[in-house]
mmCIF file of N, CA and C in Angstrom:
data_model
loop_
_atom_site.group_PDB
_atom_site.id
_atom_site.type_symbol
_atom_site.label_atom_id
_atom_site.label_comp_id
_atom_site.label_asym_id
_atom_site.label_seq_id
_atom_site.Cartn_x
_atom_site.Cartn_y
_atom_site.Cartn_z
ATOM 1 N N UNK A 1 -20.392 9.802 1.038
ATOM 2 C CA UNK A 1 -19.305 8.843 0.875
ATOM 3 C C UNK A 1 -18.046 9.613 0.455
ATOM 4 N N UNK A 2 -16.895 9.315 1.092
ATOM 5 C CA UNK A 2 -15.659 10.030 0.764
ATOM 6 C C UNK A 2 -15.296 9.934 -0.721
ATOM 7 N N UNK A 3 -14.648 10.985 -1.189
ATOM 8 C CA UNK A 3 -14.276 11.094 -2.599
ATOM 9 C C UNK A 3 -13.393 9.932 -3.058
ATOM 10 N N UNK A 4 -12.448 9.505 -2.217
ATOM 11 C CA UNK A 4 -11.562 8.392 -2.589
ATOM 12 C C UNK A 4 -12.338 7.098 -2.793
ATOM 13 N N UNK A 5 -13.351 6.876 -1.970
ATOM 14 C CA UNK A 5 -14.170 5.674 -2.124
ATOM 15 C C UNK A 5 -15.001 5.769 -3.398
ATOM 16 N N UNK A 6 -15.526 6.954 -3.681
ATOM 17 C CA UNK A 6 -16.262 7.156 -4.943
ATOM 18 C C UNK A 6 -15.373 6.837 -6.145
ATOM 19 N N UNK A 7 -14.113 7.271 -6.080
ATOM 20 C CA UNK A 7 -13.183 7.009 -7.178
ATOM 21 C C UNK A 7 -12.902 5.512 -7.313
ATOM 22 N N UNK A 8 -12.752 4.803 -6.189
ATOM 23 C CA UNK A 8 -12.525 3.362 -6.235
ATOM 24 C C UNK A 8 -13.744 2.635 -6.808
ATOM 25 N N UNK A 9 -14.945 3.100 -6.457
ATOM 26 C CA UNK A 9 -16.167 2.516 -7.019
ATOM 27 C C UNK A 9 -16.234 2.764 -8.530
ATOM 28 N N UNK A 10 -15.962 4.000 -8.938
ATOM 29 C CA UNK A 10 -16.044 4.363 -10.354
ATOM 30 C C UNK A 10 -15.033 3.597 -11.198
ATOM 31 N N UNK A 11 -13.873 3.293 -10.615
ATOM 32 C CA UNK A 11 -12.824 2.598 -11.370
ATOM 33 C C UNK A 11 -12.992 1.078 -11.365
ATOM 34 N N UNK A 12 -13.985 0.571 -10.625
ATOM 35 C CA UNK A 12 -14.201 -0.870 -10.571
ATOM 36 C C UNK A 12 -13.288 -1.593 -9.593
ATOM 37 N N UNK A 13 -12.581 -0.838 -8.761
ATOM 38 C CA UNK A 13 -11.700 -1.454 -7.763
ATOM 39 C C UNK A 13 -12.458 -1.798 -6.473
ATOM 40 N N UNK A 14 -13.656 -1.270 -6.389
ATOM 41 C CA UNK A 14 -14.504 -1.464 -5.221
ATOM 42 C C UNK A 14 -15.931 -1.629 -5.726
ATOM 43 N N UNK A 15 -16.723 -2.452 -5.023
ATOM 44 C CA UNK A 15 -18.120 -2.623 -5.424
ATOM 45 C C UNK A 15 -19.022 -2.598 -4.202
ATOM 46 N N UNK A 16 -20.261 -2.204 -4.450
ATOM 47 C CA UNK A 16 -21.278 -2.217 -3.400
ATOM 48 C C UNK A 16 -21.875 -3.620 -3.343
ATOM 49 N N UNK A 17 -22.007 -4.142 -2.123
ATOM 50 C CA UNK A 17 -22.580 -5.480 -1.963
ATOM 51 C C UNK A 17 -23.749 -5.478 -0.998
ATOM 52 N N UNK A 18 -24.053 -4.352 -0.395
ATOM 53 C CA UNK A 18 -25.069 -4.318 0.645
ATOM 54 C C UNK A 18 -24.447 -4.796 1.948
ATOM 55 N N UNK A 19 -24.990 -4.339 3.038
ATOM 56 C CA UNK A 19 -24.444 -4.738 4.336
ATOM 57 C C UNK A 19 -24.696 -6.226 4.552
ATOM 58 N N UNK A 20 -23.623 -6.954 4.782
ATOM 59 C CA UNK A 20 -23.714 -8.408 4.927
ATOM 60 C C UNK A 20 -23.130 -8.818 6.275
ATOM 61 N N UNK A 21 -24.007 -8.926 7.277
ATOM 62 C CA UNK A 21 -23.567 -9.304 8.631
ATOM 63 C C UNK A 21 -22.874 -10.661 8.633
ATOM 64 N N UNK A 22 -23.375 -11.602 7.857
ATOM 65 C CA UNK A 22 -22.780 -12.941 7.835
ATOM 66 C C UNK A 22 -21.356 -12.897 7.278
ATOM 67 N N UNK A 23 -21.142 -12.136 6.215
ATOM 68 C CA UNK A 23 -19.803 -12.002 5.638
ATOM 69 C C UNK A 23 -18.875 -11.301 6.628
ATOM 70 N N UNK A 24 -19.357 -10.270 7.237
ATOM 71 C CA UNK A 24 -18.585 -9.528 8.236
ATOM 72 C C UNK A 24 -18.161 -10.468 9.369
ATOM 73 N N UNK A 25 -19.088 -11.261 9.880
ATOM 74 C CA UNK A 25 -18.794 -12.199 10.970
ATOM 75 C C UNK A 25 -17.792 -13.261 10.521
ATOM 76 N N UNK A 26 -17.960 -13.767 9.306
ATOM 77 C CA UNK A 26 -17.036 -14.770 8.772
ATOM 78 C C UNK A 26 -15.623 -14.210 8.679
ATOM 79 N N UNK A 27 -15.493 -12.987 8.171
ATOM 80 C CA UNK A 27 -14.174 -12.376 8.018
ATOM 81 C C UNK A 27 -13.512 -12.117 9.370
ATOM 82 N N UNK A 28 -14.282 -11.665 10.344
ATOM 83 C CA UNK A 28 -13.710 -11.442 11.675
ATOM 84 C C UNK A 28 -13.307 -12.758 12.331
ATOM 85 N N UNK A 29 -14.090 -13.799 12.137
ATOM 86 C CA UNK A 29 -13.736 -15.121 12.672
ATOM 87 C C UNK A 29 -12.439 -15.607 12.036
ATOM 88 N N UNK A 30 -12.322 -15.458 10.735
ATOM 89 C CA UNK A 30 -11.115 -15.836 10.010
ATOM 90 C C UNK A 30 -9.910 -15.017 10.497
ATOM 91 N N UNK A 31 -10.123 -13.724 10.694
ATOM 92 C CA UNK A 31 -9.041 -12.850 11.176
ATOM 93 C C UNK A 31 -8.555 -13.312 12.543
ATOM 94 N N UNK A 32 -9.490 -13.670 13.426
ATOM 95 C CA UNK A 32 -9.115 -14.172 14.759
ATOM 96 C C UNK A 32 -8.321 -15.461 14.666
ATOM 97 N N UNK A 33 -8.775 -16.366 13.798
ATOM 98 C CA UNK A 33 -8.093 -17.651 13.646
ATOM 99 C C UNK A 33 -6.696 -17.459 13.065
ATOM 100 N N UNK A 34 -6.569 -16.596 12.077
ATOM 101 C CA UNK A 34 -5.240 -16.319 11.499
ATOM 102 C C UNK A 34 -4.305 -15.731 12.553
ATOM 103 N N UNK A 35 -4.830 -14.850 13.372
ATOM 104 C CA UNK A 35 -4.023 -14.239 14.420
ATOM 105 C C UNK A 35 -3.557 -15.299 15.423
ATOM 106 N N UNK A 36 -4.470 -16.159 15.829
ATOM 107 C CA UNK A 36 -4.129 -17.251 16.739
ATOM 108 C C UNK A 36 -3.032 -18.131 16.129
ATOM 109 N N UNK A 37 -3.180 -18.485 14.868
ATOM 110 C CA UNK A 37 -2.194 -19.322 14.184
ATOM 111 C C UNK A 37 -0.855 -18.615 14.040
ATOM 112 N N UNK A 38 -0.876 -17.317 13.801
ATOM 113 C CA UNK A 38 0.368 -16.549 13.699
ATOM 114 C C UNK A 38 1.143 -16.593 15.001
ATOM 115 N N UNK A 39 0.426 -16.465 16.108
ATOM 116 C CA UNK A 39 1.072 -16.528 17.429
ATOM 117 C C UNK A 39 1.700 -17.904 17.633
ATOM 118 N N UNK A 40 0.997 -18.957 17.261
ATOM 119 C CA UNK A 40 1.546 -20.311 17.387
ATOM 120 C C UNK A 40 2.784 -20.485 16.505
ATOM 121 N N UNK A 41 2.704 -20.029 15.265
ATOM 122 C CA UNK A 41 3.831 -20.174 14.334
ATOM 123 C C UNK A 41 5.025 -19.304 14.720
ATOM 124 N N UNK A 42 4.774 -18.241 15.460
ATOM 125 C CA UNK A 42 5.854 -17.359 15.883
ATOM 126 C C UNK A 42 6.900 -18.137 16.680
ATOM 127 N N UNK A 43 6.467 -19.183 17.338
ATOM 128 C CA UNK A 43 7.367 -19.995 18.156
ATOM 129 C C UNK A 43 8.146 -21.009 17.325
ATOM 130 N N UNK A 44 7.886 -21.078 16.044
ATOM 131 C CA UNK A 44 8.564 -22.025 15.163
ATOM 132 C C UNK A 44 9.596 -21.285 14.310
ATOM 133 N N UNK A 45 10.159 -21.990 13.362
ATOM 134 C CA UNK A 45 11.106 -21.371 12.441
ATOM 135 C C UNK A 45 10.418 -20.764 11.221
ATOM 136 N N UNK A 46 9.099 -20.880 11.138
ATOM 137 C CA UNK A 46 8.361 -20.386 9.967
ATOM 138 C C UNK A 46 7.970 -18.921 10.160
ATOM 139 N N UNK A 47 8.978 -18.062 10.123
ATOM 140 C CA UNK A 47 8.758 -16.630 10.330
ATOM 141 C C UNK A 47 7.889 -16.054 9.218
ATOM 142 N N UNK A 48 8.153 -16.439 7.979
ATOM 143 C CA UNK A 48 7.366 -15.919 6.858
ATOM 144 C C UNK A 48 5.909 -16.356 6.952
ATOM 145 N N UNK A 49 5.679 -17.607 7.344
ATOM 146 C CA UNK A 49 4.301 -18.094 7.496
ATOM 147 C C UNK A 49 3.563 -17.351 8.598
ATOM 148 N N UNK A 50 4.237 -17.140 9.715
ATOM 149 C CA UNK A 50 3.628 -16.401 10.829
ATOM 150 C C UNK A 50 3.316 -14.972 10.409
ATOM 151 N N UNK A 51 4.260 -14.347 9.698
ATOM 152 C CA UNK A 51 4.035 -12.974 9.226
ATOM 153 C C UNK A 51 2.849 -12.929 8.269
ATOM 154 N N UNK A 52 2.799 -13.873 7.329
ATOM 155 C CA UNK A 52 1.704 -13.907 6.352
ATOM 156 C C UNK A 52 0.353 -14.011 7.059
ATOM 157 N N UNK A 53 0.286 -14.852 8.079
ATOM 158 C CA UNK A 53 -0.967 -14.998 8.821
ATOM 159 C C UNK A 53 -1.317 -13.723 9.590
ATOM 160 N N UNK A 54 -0.315 -13.053 10.161
ATOM 161 C CA UNK A 54 -0.583 -11.782 10.856
ATOM 162 C C UNK A 54 -1.100 -10.750 9.856
ATOM 163 N N UNK A 55 -0.462 -10.697 8.691
ATOM 164 C CA UNK A 55 -0.915 -9.769 7.653
ATOM 165 C C UNK A 55 -2.342 -10.114 7.209
ATOM 166 N N UNK A 56 -2.600 -11.410 6.975
ATOM 167 C CA UNK A 56 -3.939 -11.824 6.544
ATOM 168 C C UNK A 56 -4.993 -11.500 7.591
ATOM 169 N N UNK A 57 -4.630 -11.590 8.858
ATOM 170 C CA UNK A 57 -5.560 -11.198 9.912
ATOM 171 C C UNK A 57 -5.909 -9.721 9.789
ATOM 172 N N UNK A 58 -4.896 -8.902 9.586
ATOM 173 C CA UNK A 58 -5.115 -7.461 9.415
ATOM 174 C C UNK A 58 -5.979 -7.187 8.188
ATOM 175 N N UNK A 59 -5.657 -7.848 7.093
ATOM 176 C CA UNK A 59 -6.393 -7.653 5.839
ATOM 177 C C UNK A 59 -7.852 -8.065 5.988
ATOM 178 N N UNK A 60 -8.100 -9.197 6.625
ATOM 179 C CA UNK A 60 -9.478 -9.666 6.768
ATOM 180 C C UNK A 60 -10.263 -8.805 7.750
ATOM 181 N N UNK A 61 -9.596 -8.258 8.741
ATOM 182 C CA UNK A 61 -10.268 -7.301 9.632
ATOM 183 C C UNK A 61 -10.721 -6.087 8.829
ATOM 184 N N UNK A 62 -9.841 -5.595 7.963
ATOM 185 C CA UNK A 62 -10.210 -4.452 7.117
ATOM 186 C C UNK A 62 -11.342 -4.815 6.163
ATOM 187 N N UNK A 63 -11.309 -6.024 5.623
ATOM 188 C CA UNK A 63 -12.388 -6.471 4.726
ATOM 189 C C UNK A 63 -13.715 -6.549 5.481
ATOM 190 N N UNK A 64 -13.673 -6.949 6.754
ATOM 191 C CA UNK A 64 -14.895 -6.986 7.569
ATOM 192 C C UNK A 64 -15.455 -5.585 7.761
ATOM 193 N N UNK A 65 -14.575 -4.607 7.935
ATOM 194 C CA UNK A 65 -15.006 -3.216 8.057
ATOM 195 C C UNK A 65 -15.725 -2.777 6.782
ATOM 196 N N UNK A 66 -15.171 -3.121 5.632
ATOM 197 C CA UNK A 66 -15.822 -2.775 4.369
ATOM 198 C C UNK A 66 -17.182 -3.460 4.255
ATOM 199 N N UNK A 67 -17.239 -4.751 4.619
ATOM 200 C CA UNK A 67 -18.507 -5.483 4.548
ATOM 201 C C UNK A 67 -19.550 -4.829 5.451
ATOM 202 N N UNK A 68 -19.112 -4.327 6.588
ATOM 203 C CA UNK A 68 -20.013 -3.622 7.506
ATOM 204 C C UNK A 68 -20.644 -2.399 6.829
ATOM 205 N N UNK A 69 -19.887 -1.797 5.920
ATOM 206 C CA UNK A 69 -20.366 -0.620 5.184
ATOM 207 C C UNK A 69 -20.961 -0.988 3.826
ATOM 208 N N UNK A 70 -21.112 -2.289 3.563
ATOM 209 C CA UNK A 70 -21.725 -2.722 2.313
ATOM 210 C C UNK A 70 -20.802 -2.622 1.108
ATOM 211 N N UNK A 71 -19.502 -2.772 1.343
ATOM 212 C CA UNK A 71 -18.520 -2.646 0.272
ATOM 213 C C UNK A 71 -17.587 -3.856 0.243
ATOM 214 N N UNK A 72 -17.009 -4.090 -0.923
ATOM 215 C CA UNK A 72 -16.010 -5.157 -1.090
ATOM 216 C C UNK A 72 -15.071 -4.742 -2.211
ATOM 217 N N UNK A 73 -13.772 -5.018 -2.028
ATOM 218 C CA UNK A 73 -12.834 -4.737 -3.108
ATOM 219 C C UNK A 73 -12.981 -5.817 -4.168
ATOM 220 N N UNK A 74 -12.687 -5.457 -5.389
ATOM 221 C CA UNK A 74 -12.709 -6.409 -6.498
ATOM 222 C C UNK A 74 -11.285 -6.903 -6.735
ATOM 223 N N UNK A 75 -11.144 -7.851 -7.633
ATOM 224 C CA UNK A 75 -9.805 -8.343 -7.966
ATOM 225 C C UNK A 75 -8.957 -7.233 -8.590
ATOM 226 N N UNK A 76 -9.593 -6.248 -9.184
ATOM 227 C CA UNK A 76 -8.859 -5.101 -9.748
ATOM 228 C C UNK A 76 -8.333 -4.171 -8.661
ATOM 229 N N UNK A 77 -8.998 -4.169 -7.516
ATOM 230 C CA UNK A 77 -8.613 -3.256 -6.444
ATOM 231 C C UNK A 77 -7.475 -3.777 -5.593
ATOM 232 N N UNK A 78 -7.561 -5.030 -5.224
ATOM 233 C CA UNK A 78 -6.509 -5.659 -4.450
ATOM 234 C C UNK A 78 -6.346 -5.094 -3.051
ATOM 235 N N UNK A 79 -5.250 -5.472 -2.445
ATOM 236 C CA UNK A 79 -4.980 -5.118 -1.054
ATOM 237 C C UNK A 79 -4.788 -3.620 -0.866
ATOM 238 N N UNK A 80 -4.180 -2.964 -1.838
ATOM 239 C CA UNK A 80 -3.960 -1.518 -1.739
ATOM 240 C C UNK A 80 -5.297 -0.785 -1.623
ATOM 241 N N UNK A 81 -6.247 -1.142 -2.473
ATOM 242 C CA UNK A 81 -7.566 -0.503 -2.427
ATOM 243 C C UNK A 81 -8.281 -0.828 -1.115
ATOM 244 N N UNK A 82 -8.140 -2.055 -0.643
ATOM 245 C CA UNK A 82 -8.765 -2.467 0.607
ATOM 246 C C UNK A 82 -8.290 -1.600 1.767
ATOM 247 N N UNK A 83 -6.993 -1.451 1.888
ATOM 248 C CA UNK A 83 -6.427 -0.690 3.003
ATOM 249 C C UNK A 83 -6.778 0.790 2.884
ATOM 250 N N UNK A 84 -6.757 1.313 1.677
ATOM 251 C CA UNK A 84 -7.127 2.718 1.481
ATOM 252 C C UNK A 84 -8.591 2.971 1.785
ATOM 253 N N UNK A 85 -9.445 2.051 1.410
ATOM 254 C CA UNK A 85 -10.873 2.197 1.698
ATOM 255 C C UNK A 85 -11.115 2.111 3.203
ATOM 256 N N UNK A 86 -10.469 1.167 3.879
ATOM 257 C CA UNK A 86 -10.618 1.038 5.334
ATOM 258 C C UNK A 86 -10.167 2.318 6.030
ATOM 259 N N UNK A 87 -9.114 2.934 5.529
ATOM 260 C CA UNK A 87 -8.618 4.198 6.096
ATOM 261 C C UNK A 87 -9.684 5.280 5.994
ATOM 262 N N UNK A 88 -10.396 5.306 4.894
ATOM 263 C CA UNK A 88 -11.435 6.316 4.684
ATOM 264 C C UNK A 88 -12.670 6.076 5.555
ATOM 265 N N UNK A 89 -12.941 4.815 5.858
ATOM 266 C CA UNK A 89 -14.151 4.460 6.590
ATOM 267 C C UNK A 89 -14.012 4.550 8.105
ATOM 268 N N UNK A 90 -12.771 4.527 8.593
ATOM 269 C CA UNK A 90 -12.554 4.475 10.037
ATOM 270 C C UNK A 90 -11.406 5.377 10.445
ATOM 271 N N UNK A 91 -11.691 6.308 11.317
ATOM 272 C CA UNK A 91 -10.651 7.183 11.838
ATOM 273 C C UNK A 91 -9.574 6.376 12.558
ATOM 274 N N UNK A 92 -9.988 5.363 13.314
ATOM 275 C CA UNK A 92 -9.036 4.521 14.044
ATOM 276 C C UNK A 92 -8.093 3.787 13.102
ATOM 277 N N UNK A 93 -8.629 3.220 12.045
ATOM 278 C CA UNK A 93 -7.796 2.532 11.059
ATOM 279 C C UNK A 93 -6.950 3.556 10.301
ATOM 280 N N UNK A 94 -7.515 4.717 10.039
ATOM 281 C CA UNK A 94 -6.762 5.780 9.384
ATOM 282 C C UNK A 94 -5.514 6.163 10.154
ATOM 283 N N UNK A 95 -5.621 6.157 11.486
ATOM 284 C CA UNK A 95 -4.462 6.487 12.311
ATOM 285 C C UNK A 95 -3.376 5.412 12.223
ATOM 286 N N UNK A 96 -3.750 4.203 11.843
ATOM 287 C CA UNK A 96 -2.788 3.094 11.704
ATOM 288 C C UNK A 96 -2.408 2.833 10.252
ATOM 289 N N UNK A 97 -2.890 3.683 9.345
ATOM 290 C CA UNK A 97 -2.708 3.427 7.916
ATOM 291 C C UNK A 97 -1.246 3.205 7.533
ATOM 292 N N UNK A 98 -0.368 4.047 8.000
ATOM 293 C CA UNK A 98 1.045 3.943 7.633
ATOM 294 C C UNK A 98 1.623 2.591 8.034
ATOM 295 N N UNK A 99 1.316 2.153 9.248
ATOM 296 C CA UNK A 99 1.816 0.858 9.721
ATOM 297 C C UNK A 99 1.214 -0.301 8.927
ATOM 298 N N UNK A 100 -0.092 -0.210 8.644
ATOM 299 C CA UNK A 100 -0.752 -1.272 7.877
ATOM 300 C C UNK A 100 -0.188 -1.322 6.465
ATOM 301 N N UNK A 101 0.034 -0.174 5.866
ATOM 302 C CA UNK A 101 0.588 -0.141 4.512
ATOM 303 C C UNK A 101 2.021 -0.667 4.494
ATOM 304 N N UNK A 102 2.804 -0.386 5.530
ATOM 305 C CA UNK A 102 4.152 -0.959 5.625
ATOM 306 C C UNK A 102 4.078 -2.484 5.662
ATOM 307 N N UNK A 103 3.107 -3.011 6.403
ATOM 308 C CA UNK A 103 2.903 -4.461 6.460
ATOM 309 C C UNK A 103 2.586 -4.995 5.066
ATOM 310 N N UNK A 104 1.710 -4.286 4.348
ATOM 311 C CA UNK A 104 1.345 -4.706 2.986
ATOM 312 C C UNK A 104 2.559 -4.742 2.079
ATOM 313 N N UNK A 105 3.397 -3.729 2.180
ATOM 314 C CA UNK A 105 4.587 -3.676 1.329
ATOM 315 C C UNK A 105 5.583 -4.785 1.661
ATOM 316 N N UNK A 106 5.752 -5.074 2.946
ATOM 317 C CA UNK A 106 6.632 -6.174 3.333
ATOM 318 C C UNK A 106 6.054 -7.500 2.863
ATOM 319 N N UNK A 107 4.754 -7.656 2.981
ATOM 320 C CA UNK A 107 4.109 -8.875 2.488
ATOM 321 C C UNK A 107 4.363 -9.057 0.995
ATOM 322 N N UNK A 108 4.259 -7.974 0.236
ATOM 323 C CA UNK A 108 4.533 -8.060 -1.206
ATOM 324 C C UNK A 108 5.977 -8.448 -1.475
ATOM 325 N N UNK A 109 6.904 -7.894 -0.704
ATOM 326 C CA UNK A 109 8.325 -8.214 -0.889
ATOM 327 C C UNK A 109 8.604 -9.687 -0.581
ATOM 328 N N UNK A 110 7.880 -10.236 0.384
ATOM 329 C CA UNK A 110 8.051 -11.648 0.735
ATOM 330 C C UNK A 110 7.392 -12.541 -0.318
ATOM 331 N N UNK A 111 6.206 -12.169 -0.752
ATOM 332 C CA UNK A 111 5.471 -12.975 -1.733
ATOM 333 C C UNK A 111 6.086 -12.924 -3.129
ATOM 334 N N UNK A 112 6.662 -11.795 -3.477
ATOM 335 C CA UNK A 112 7.238 -11.590 -4.806
ATOM 336 C C UNK A 112 8.687 -11.117 -4.641
ATOM 337 N N UNK A 113 9.568 -12.003 -4.154
ATOM 338 C CA UNK A 113 10.924 -11.576 -3.786
ATOM 339 C C UNK A 113 11.796 -11.195 -4.983
ATOM 340 N N UNK A 114 12.664 -10.246 -4.707
ATOM 341 C CA UNK A 114 13.696 -9.851 -5.669
ATOM 342 C C UNK A 114 15.003 -10.541 -5.301
ATOM 343 N N UNK A 115 15.215 -10.722 -4.006
ATOM 344 C CA UNK A 115 16.403 -11.417 -3.548
ATOM 345 C C UNK A 115 15.992 -12.580 -2.651
ATOM 346 N N UNK A 116 16.950 -13.328 -2.174
ATOM 347 C CA UNK A 116 16.673 -14.586 -1.491
ATOM 348 C C UNK A 116 16.115 -14.422 -0.080
ATOM 349 N N UNK A 117 16.532 -13.418 0.661
ATOM 350 C CA UNK A 117 16.118 -13.344 2.062
ATOM 351 C C UNK A 117 15.305 -12.092 2.331
ATOM 352 N N UNK A 118 14.010 -12.255 2.336
ATOM 353 C CA UNK A 118 13.101 -11.143 2.628
ATOM 354 C C UNK A 118 12.277 -11.443 3.868
ATOM 355 N N UNK A 119 12.811 -12.244 4.771
ATOM 356 C CA UNK A 119 12.077 -12.588 5.985
ATOM 357 C C UNK A 119 12.091 -11.431 6.966
ATOM 358 N N UNK A 120 10.980 -11.222 7.655
ATOM 359 C CA UNK A 120 10.965 -10.189 8.693
ATOM 360 C C UNK A 120 11.783 -10.645 9.903
ATOM 361 N N UNK A 121 12.326 -9.706 10.619
ATOM 362 C CA UNK A 121 13.026 -10.025 11.863
ATOM 363 C C UNK A 121 12.004 -10.497 12.894
ATOM 364 N N UNK A 122 12.472 -11.105 13.968
ATOM 365 C CA UNK A 122 11.564 -11.520 15.036
ATOM 366 C C UNK A 122 10.856 -10.318 15.654
ATOM 367 N N UNK A 123 11.577 -9.190 15.780
ATOM 368 C CA UNK A 123 10.944 -7.973 16.307
ATOM 369 C C UNK A 123 9.845 -7.484 15.375
ATOM 370 N N UNK A 124 10.117 -7.511 14.073
ATOM 371 C CA UNK A 124 9.124 -7.068 13.080
ATOM 372 C C UNK A 124 7.909 -7.991 13.101
ATOM 373 N N UNK A 125 8.155 -9.291 13.257
ATOM 374 C CA UNK A 125 7.049 -10.245 13.343
ATOM 375 C C UNK A 125 6.206 -9.960 14.581
ATOM 376 N N UNK A 126 6.848 -9.739 15.718
ATOM 377 C CA UNK A 126 6.112 -9.427 16.955
ATOM 378 C C UNK A 126 5.286 -8.158 16.779
ATOM 379 N N UNK A 127 5.872 -7.151 16.149
ATOM 380 C CA UNK A 127 5.146 -5.906 15.899
ATOM 381 C C UNK A 127 3.944 -6.159 14.977
ATOM 382 N N UNK A 128 4.133 -6.977 13.956
ATOM 383 C CA UNK A 128 3.057 -7.276 12.996
ATOM 384 C C UNK A 128 1.899 -7.995 13.675
ATOM 385 N N UNK A 129 2.213 -8.901 14.585
ATOM 386 C CA UNK A 129 1.175 -9.607 15.327
ATOM 387 C C UNK A 129 0.443 -8.632 16.249
ATOM 388 N N UNK A 130 1.190 -7.761 16.919
ATOM 389 C CA UNK A 130 0.559 -6.768 17.803
ATOM 390 C C UNK A 130 -0.339 -5.818 17.003
ATOM 391 N N UNK A 131 0.106 -5.428 15.815
ATOM 392 C CA UNK A 131 -0.706 -4.557 14.963
ATOM 393 C C UNK A 131 -1.976 -5.283 14.525
ATOM 394 N N UNK A 132 -1.853 -6.542 14.150
ATOM 395 C CA UNK A 132 -3.035 -7.326 13.753
ATOM 396 C C UNK A 132 -4.036 -7.407 14.910
ATOM 397 N N UNK A 133 -3.529 -7.563 16.128
ATOM 398 C CA UNK A 133 -4.405 -7.588 17.308
ATOM 399 C C UNK A 133 -5.139 -6.257 17.475
ATOM 400 N N UNK A 134 -4.417 -5.155 17.299
ATOM 401 C CA UNK A 134 -5.032 -3.828 17.432
ATOM 402 C C UNK A 134 -6.102 -3.604 16.375
ATOM 403 N N UNK A 135 -5.785 -3.946 15.133
ATOM 404 C CA UNK A 135 -6.745 -3.740 14.043
ATOM 405 C C UNK A 135 -7.983 -4.595 14.271
ATOM 406 N N UNK A 136 -7.797 -5.844 14.651
ATOM 407 C CA UNK A 136 -8.934 -6.724 14.913
ATOM 408 C C UNK A 136 -9.804 -6.171 16.035
ATOM 409 N N UNK A 137 -9.188 -5.716 17.097
ATOM 410 C CA UNK A 137 -9.960 -5.160 18.224
ATOM 411 C C UNK A 137 -10.706 -3.906 17.801
ATOM 412 N N UNK A 138 -10.050 -3.021 17.068
ATOM 413 C CA UNK A 138 -10.695 -1.776 16.633
ATOM 414 C C UNK A 138 -11.886 -2.052 15.713
ATOM 415 N N UNK A 139 -11.678 -2.914 14.729
ATOM 416 C CA UNK A 139 -12.756 -3.214 13.773
ATOM 417 C C UNK A 139 -13.893 -3.949 14.490
ATOM 418 N N UNK A 140 -13.555 -4.900 15.356
ATOM 419 C CA UNK A 140 -14.605 -5.627 16.088
ATOM 420 C C UNK A 140 -15.475 -4.682 16.889
ATOM 421 N N UNK A 141 -14.845 -3.717 17.562
ATOM 422 C CA UNK A 141 -15.606 -2.732 18.348
ATOM 423 C C UNK A 141 -16.422 -1.833 17.454
ATOM 424 N N UNK A 142 -15.849 -1.444 16.331
ATOM 425 C CA UNK A 142 -16.533 -0.515 15.423
ATOM 426 C C UNK A 142 -17.769 -1.142 14.788
ATOM 427 N N UNK A 143 -17.660 -2.390 14.361
ATOM 428 C CA UNK A 143 -18.802 -3.022 13.687
ATOM 429 C C UNK A 143 -19.857 -3.495 14.674
ATOM 430 N N UNK A 144 -19.484 -3.614 15.954
ATOM 431 C CA UNK A 144 -20.455 -4.016 16.991
ATOM 432 C C UNK A 144 -21.381 -2.875 17.369
ATOM 433 N N UNK A 145 -20.941 -1.640 17.146
ATOM 434 C CA UNK A 145 -21.768 -0.487 17.561
ATOM 435 C C UNK A 145 -22.809 -0.118 16.535
#
């Protein structure tokens, strides 16, 4: 097991849960539904809602990858630990780490705003949806093998 994952386990930010196919399937189903809803909302004025759903799709895809490996982040670990653990578990996700982490940071800026307008542009929203599609496809293929 990679050293970073060992450190997350030791710090209580990550826990072993055993491989749970049902949880993995539930998370991937949720990720697909969030992605579908994000695409629908993209056509509305709810840019932040569409972005949040695209981000949640990406996050739940990563959580499914962890479940496939018998791991789950704790409330102490949060989204940062989730994305870092997914990067360690999958070369494909590791190659997208920077983009996924940028999504996480934008999500935080929207959820916990410092100023009034932290909405993503339409281009950024389209990119976020495309990234969520890529992550979902990669994780789905990885856990199927």
